[in-house]
Phi, psi and omega in degrees: 000034179264154182302145178279118182244019177297154175249142178240125178269166177290146179298143172256125181239128179241166182283331185224160178295320181300318178294323178298315180294327176296316179296318180295314180301317179296319180292316179297320179299319179295315179294319181298320179299328180275355180086006181280124180290145183232133170247110182262111183268135179236157183278325185227167175297318180299320179293322179296325178287326175294319178296317179298320179297319180293318179293322177296319178300326181272359178075028181261117178292137184201162174253148179237128177239113175207187184296340181265344179222083187237012179292131178054038185296326180297319180293321181291314182293330179293335180269003184293346180264009180281157183305122174078004182283148176230123183233128175256127184215141170287166185296338182271344188286130173068020180295137180096342178277134182274132180264112179270136178245146181285161180300320180295325178295323176302316181294332181275357178114001177083184179292135176257122176260125180246117176268124183266358181187149175275145177267171177297332180246130177297333180301320180293321176300317181295327177297319177292317179299328182285358177288342177246163176071027180282147177051040175081006177292156174284157180179167180216143179243130178232141183237129178239124183233161173220161179285354177263001182296159185301328182298334181248010187266346181285162184297323182285356180258006187297324180289322176297320180295316179296319180295317180296324180294319178294316183290340179299338176300326182269002177120161183294335182296319180293315178294322178299326178297319179296318180296319178295322177297319178298320179298317178296323178297318179295322177299316179296320180296315179294323178296319178295320178297319179294321179295316179297321179295319179295318178296319178296321179294320178294318180296319179294322178296319179294320180296317180292326179294319181291320183284346179083000000 
């Protein structure tokens, strides 16, 4: 129940995934040199492997937690706050495990959580962001997005993608606003689907009750 002292940086938006991974790799390398621990959150197993490939190319030692590499994930995620550690994890990996950070890490600014993509639900993003800065610890959250991300890749998102691409001329903040709006639209759509499913289940239950 201690005050939240995490820092949030402005979103970084790039035109392509390849450029995004380059930016992320460069940032993680810089943090790693300073001894600052990094938890790199990914949306999918494929994205976690792409992140791992970029870090390997840069010669950065790291752990990967995803559906294909999940042995002792709680132990691995718990060590993500150690000096100089780099951990790549999908949003589901290691949930519930507490990340302890060393005193020296506190002095360096705490655990840095890097989100490599927005999810359909803002709630999932907040879960990843919440991996740092617990119980008043220091920490920082950084978000890297691209116009090729899954949130903008569906056919019904083509206009949002085009708009975000145009606004990128004026800076990442404008494009980031479009992406956040798209995320809210997806949240509303999923909420409506859950409501319709619940109503269908209730109707079916009433029908079966009447029919005996």
